[in-house]
PDB file of C-alpha atoms in Angstrom:
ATOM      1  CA  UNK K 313       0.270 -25.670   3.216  1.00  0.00           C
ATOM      2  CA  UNK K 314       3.157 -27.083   0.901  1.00  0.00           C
ATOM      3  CA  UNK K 315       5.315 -29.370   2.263  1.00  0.00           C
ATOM      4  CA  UNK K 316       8.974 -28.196   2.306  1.00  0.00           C
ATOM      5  CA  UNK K 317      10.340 -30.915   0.054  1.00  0.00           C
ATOM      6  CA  UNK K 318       8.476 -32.711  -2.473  1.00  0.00           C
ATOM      7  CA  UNK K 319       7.898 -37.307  -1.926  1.00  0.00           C
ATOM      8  CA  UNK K 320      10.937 -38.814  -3.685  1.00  0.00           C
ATOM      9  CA  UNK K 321      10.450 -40.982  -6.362  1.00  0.00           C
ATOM     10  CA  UNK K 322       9.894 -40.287  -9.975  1.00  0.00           C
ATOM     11  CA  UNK K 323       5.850 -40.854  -9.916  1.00  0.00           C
ATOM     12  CA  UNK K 324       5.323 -39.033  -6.381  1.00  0.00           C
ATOM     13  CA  UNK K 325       7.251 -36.066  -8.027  1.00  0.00           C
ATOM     14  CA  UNK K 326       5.626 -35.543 -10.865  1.00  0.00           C
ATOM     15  CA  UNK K 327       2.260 -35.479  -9.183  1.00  0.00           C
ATOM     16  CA  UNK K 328       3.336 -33.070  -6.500  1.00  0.00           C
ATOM     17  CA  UNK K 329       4.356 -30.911  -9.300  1.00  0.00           C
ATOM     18  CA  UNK K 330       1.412 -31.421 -11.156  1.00  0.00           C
ATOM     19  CA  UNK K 331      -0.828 -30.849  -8.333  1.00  0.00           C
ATOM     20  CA  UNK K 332       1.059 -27.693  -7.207  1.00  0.00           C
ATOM     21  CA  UNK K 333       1.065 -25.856 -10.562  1.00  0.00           C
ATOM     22  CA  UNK K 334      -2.529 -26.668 -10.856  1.00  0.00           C
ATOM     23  CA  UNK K 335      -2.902 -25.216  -7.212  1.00  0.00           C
ATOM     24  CA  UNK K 336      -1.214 -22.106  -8.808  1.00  0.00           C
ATOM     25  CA  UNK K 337      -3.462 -21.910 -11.937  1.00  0.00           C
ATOM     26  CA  UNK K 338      -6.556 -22.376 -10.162  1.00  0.00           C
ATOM     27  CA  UNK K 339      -5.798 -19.247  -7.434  1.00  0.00           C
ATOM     28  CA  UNK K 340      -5.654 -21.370  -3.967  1.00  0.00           C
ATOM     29  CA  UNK K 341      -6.195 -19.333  -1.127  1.00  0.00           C
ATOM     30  CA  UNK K 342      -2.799 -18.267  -0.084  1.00  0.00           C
ATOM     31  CA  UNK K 343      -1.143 -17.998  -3.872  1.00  0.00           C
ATOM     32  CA  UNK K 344      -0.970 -14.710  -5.323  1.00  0.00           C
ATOM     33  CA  UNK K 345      -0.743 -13.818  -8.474  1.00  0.00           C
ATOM     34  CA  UNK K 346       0.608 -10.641 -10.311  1.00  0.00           C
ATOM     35  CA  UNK K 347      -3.053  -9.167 -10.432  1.00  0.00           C
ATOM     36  CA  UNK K 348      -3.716  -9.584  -7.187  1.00  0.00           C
ATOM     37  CA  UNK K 349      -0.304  -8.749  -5.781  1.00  0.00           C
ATOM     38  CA  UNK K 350      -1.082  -5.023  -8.193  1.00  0.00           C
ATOM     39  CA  UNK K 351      -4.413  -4.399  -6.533  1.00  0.00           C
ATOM     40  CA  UNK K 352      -2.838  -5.271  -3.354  1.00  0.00           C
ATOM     41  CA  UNK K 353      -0.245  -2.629  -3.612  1.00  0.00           C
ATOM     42  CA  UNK K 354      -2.502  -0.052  -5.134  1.00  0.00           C
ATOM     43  CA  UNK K 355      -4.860   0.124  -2.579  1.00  0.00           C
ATOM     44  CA  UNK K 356      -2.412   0.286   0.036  1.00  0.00           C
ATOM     45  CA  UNK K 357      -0.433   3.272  -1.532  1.00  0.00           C
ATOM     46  CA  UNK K 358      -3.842   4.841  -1.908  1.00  0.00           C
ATOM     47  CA  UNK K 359      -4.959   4.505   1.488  1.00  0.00           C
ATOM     48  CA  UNK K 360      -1.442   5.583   2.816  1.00  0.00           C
ATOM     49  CA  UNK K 361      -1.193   8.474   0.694  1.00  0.00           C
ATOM     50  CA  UNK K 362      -4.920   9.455   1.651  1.00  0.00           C
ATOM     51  CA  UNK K 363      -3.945   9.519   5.334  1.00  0.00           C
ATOM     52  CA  UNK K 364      -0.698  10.957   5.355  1.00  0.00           C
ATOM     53  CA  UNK K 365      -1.484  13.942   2.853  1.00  0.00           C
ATOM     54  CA  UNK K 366      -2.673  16.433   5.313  1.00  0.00           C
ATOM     55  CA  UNK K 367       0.564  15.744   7.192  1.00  0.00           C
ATOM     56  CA  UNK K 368       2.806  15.973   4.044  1.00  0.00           C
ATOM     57  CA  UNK K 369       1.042  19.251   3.771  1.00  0.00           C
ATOM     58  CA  UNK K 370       1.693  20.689   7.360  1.00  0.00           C
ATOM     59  CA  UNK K 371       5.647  19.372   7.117  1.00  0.00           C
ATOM     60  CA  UNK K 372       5.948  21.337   3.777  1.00  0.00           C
ATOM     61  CA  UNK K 373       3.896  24.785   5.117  1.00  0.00           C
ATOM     62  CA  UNK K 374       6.576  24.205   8.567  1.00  0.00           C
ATOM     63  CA  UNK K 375       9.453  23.824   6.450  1.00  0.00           C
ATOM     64  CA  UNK K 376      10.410  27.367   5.455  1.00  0.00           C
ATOM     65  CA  UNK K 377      10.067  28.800   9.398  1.00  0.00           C
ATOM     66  CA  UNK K 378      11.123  25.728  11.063  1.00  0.00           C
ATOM     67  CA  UNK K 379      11.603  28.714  14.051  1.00  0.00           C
ATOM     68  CA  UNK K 380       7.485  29.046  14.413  1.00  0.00           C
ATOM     69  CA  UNK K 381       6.595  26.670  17.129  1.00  0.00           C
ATOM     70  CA  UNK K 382       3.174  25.885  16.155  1.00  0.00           C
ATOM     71  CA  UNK K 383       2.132  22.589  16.776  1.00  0.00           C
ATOM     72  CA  UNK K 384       0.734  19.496  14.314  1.00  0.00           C
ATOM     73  CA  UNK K 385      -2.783  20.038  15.785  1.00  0.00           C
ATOM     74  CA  UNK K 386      -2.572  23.837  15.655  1.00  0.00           C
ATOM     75  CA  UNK K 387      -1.049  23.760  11.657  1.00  0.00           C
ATOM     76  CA  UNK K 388      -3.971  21.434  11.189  1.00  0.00           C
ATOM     77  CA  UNK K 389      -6.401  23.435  12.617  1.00  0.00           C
ATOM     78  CA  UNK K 390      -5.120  26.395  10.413  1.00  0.00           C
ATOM     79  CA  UNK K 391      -4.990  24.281   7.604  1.00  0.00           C
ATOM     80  CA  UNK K 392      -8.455  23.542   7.951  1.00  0.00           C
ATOM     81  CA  UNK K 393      -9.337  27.485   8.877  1.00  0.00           C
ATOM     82  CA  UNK K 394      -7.767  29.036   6.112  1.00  0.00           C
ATOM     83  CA  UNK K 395      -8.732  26.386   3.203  1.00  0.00           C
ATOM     84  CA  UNK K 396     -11.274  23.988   3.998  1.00  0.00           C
ATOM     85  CA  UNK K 397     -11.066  20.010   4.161  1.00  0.00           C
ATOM     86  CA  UNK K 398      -9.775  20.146  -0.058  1.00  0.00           C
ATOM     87  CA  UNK K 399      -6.580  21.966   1.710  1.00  0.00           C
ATOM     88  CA  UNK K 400      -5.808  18.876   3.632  1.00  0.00           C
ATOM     89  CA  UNK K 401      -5.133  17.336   0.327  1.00  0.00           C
ATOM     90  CA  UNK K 402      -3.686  20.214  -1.895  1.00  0.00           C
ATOM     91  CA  UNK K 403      -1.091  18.185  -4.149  1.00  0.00           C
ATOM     92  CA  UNK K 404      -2.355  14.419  -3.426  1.00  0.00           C
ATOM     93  CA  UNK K 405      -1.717  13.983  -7.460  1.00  0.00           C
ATOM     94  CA  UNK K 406       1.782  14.463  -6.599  1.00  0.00           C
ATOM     95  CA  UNK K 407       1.485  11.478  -4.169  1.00  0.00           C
ATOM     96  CA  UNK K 408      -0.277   9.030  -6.303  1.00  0.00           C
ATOM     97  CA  UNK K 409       2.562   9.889  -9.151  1.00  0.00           C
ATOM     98  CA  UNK K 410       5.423   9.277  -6.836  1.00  0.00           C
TER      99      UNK K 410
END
């Protein structure tokens, strides 16, 4: 953990810089860097988008008859009936572009 404000003096600056840019270079646990911050974000969108797909799909296929009162189990379930597990995830390229 940093401190919040760096030792005064000239000579107990420069080494806290020096020592905290080094910290940065090296990859301290804690310090992330563009790469990692990427993967980070990639994997999450992928794992959100791979969960909520079959529910993007049920809220588009209950869109045009917002009248029908079937239920988010039941359009899954009919989902699943009618076109397998791939149904579920009919248009997840759209996801990972957005």
């Amino acid at each position: 953990v940093l401190p919040v404000a760096p030792p005064s003096g000239a000579v107990c600056s420069s080494l806290y810089k020096r020592a905290t840019s080094r910290r940065h270079r090296e990859g301290a646990p804690g310090v992330s860097t563009p790469v990692t911050a990427f993967a980070a974000g990639l994997s999450t969108g992928a794992l959100t988008n791979s969960l909520a797909c079959p529910f993007f799909n049920v809220k588009a296929l209950q869109q045009p008859a917002p009248s029908s009162s079937s239920s988010l189990a039941a359009s899954l379930a009919l989902v699943s009936r009618s076109a397998g597990w791939a149904g579920h995830y009919r248009g997840v390229s759209a996801l990972f572009v957005r």
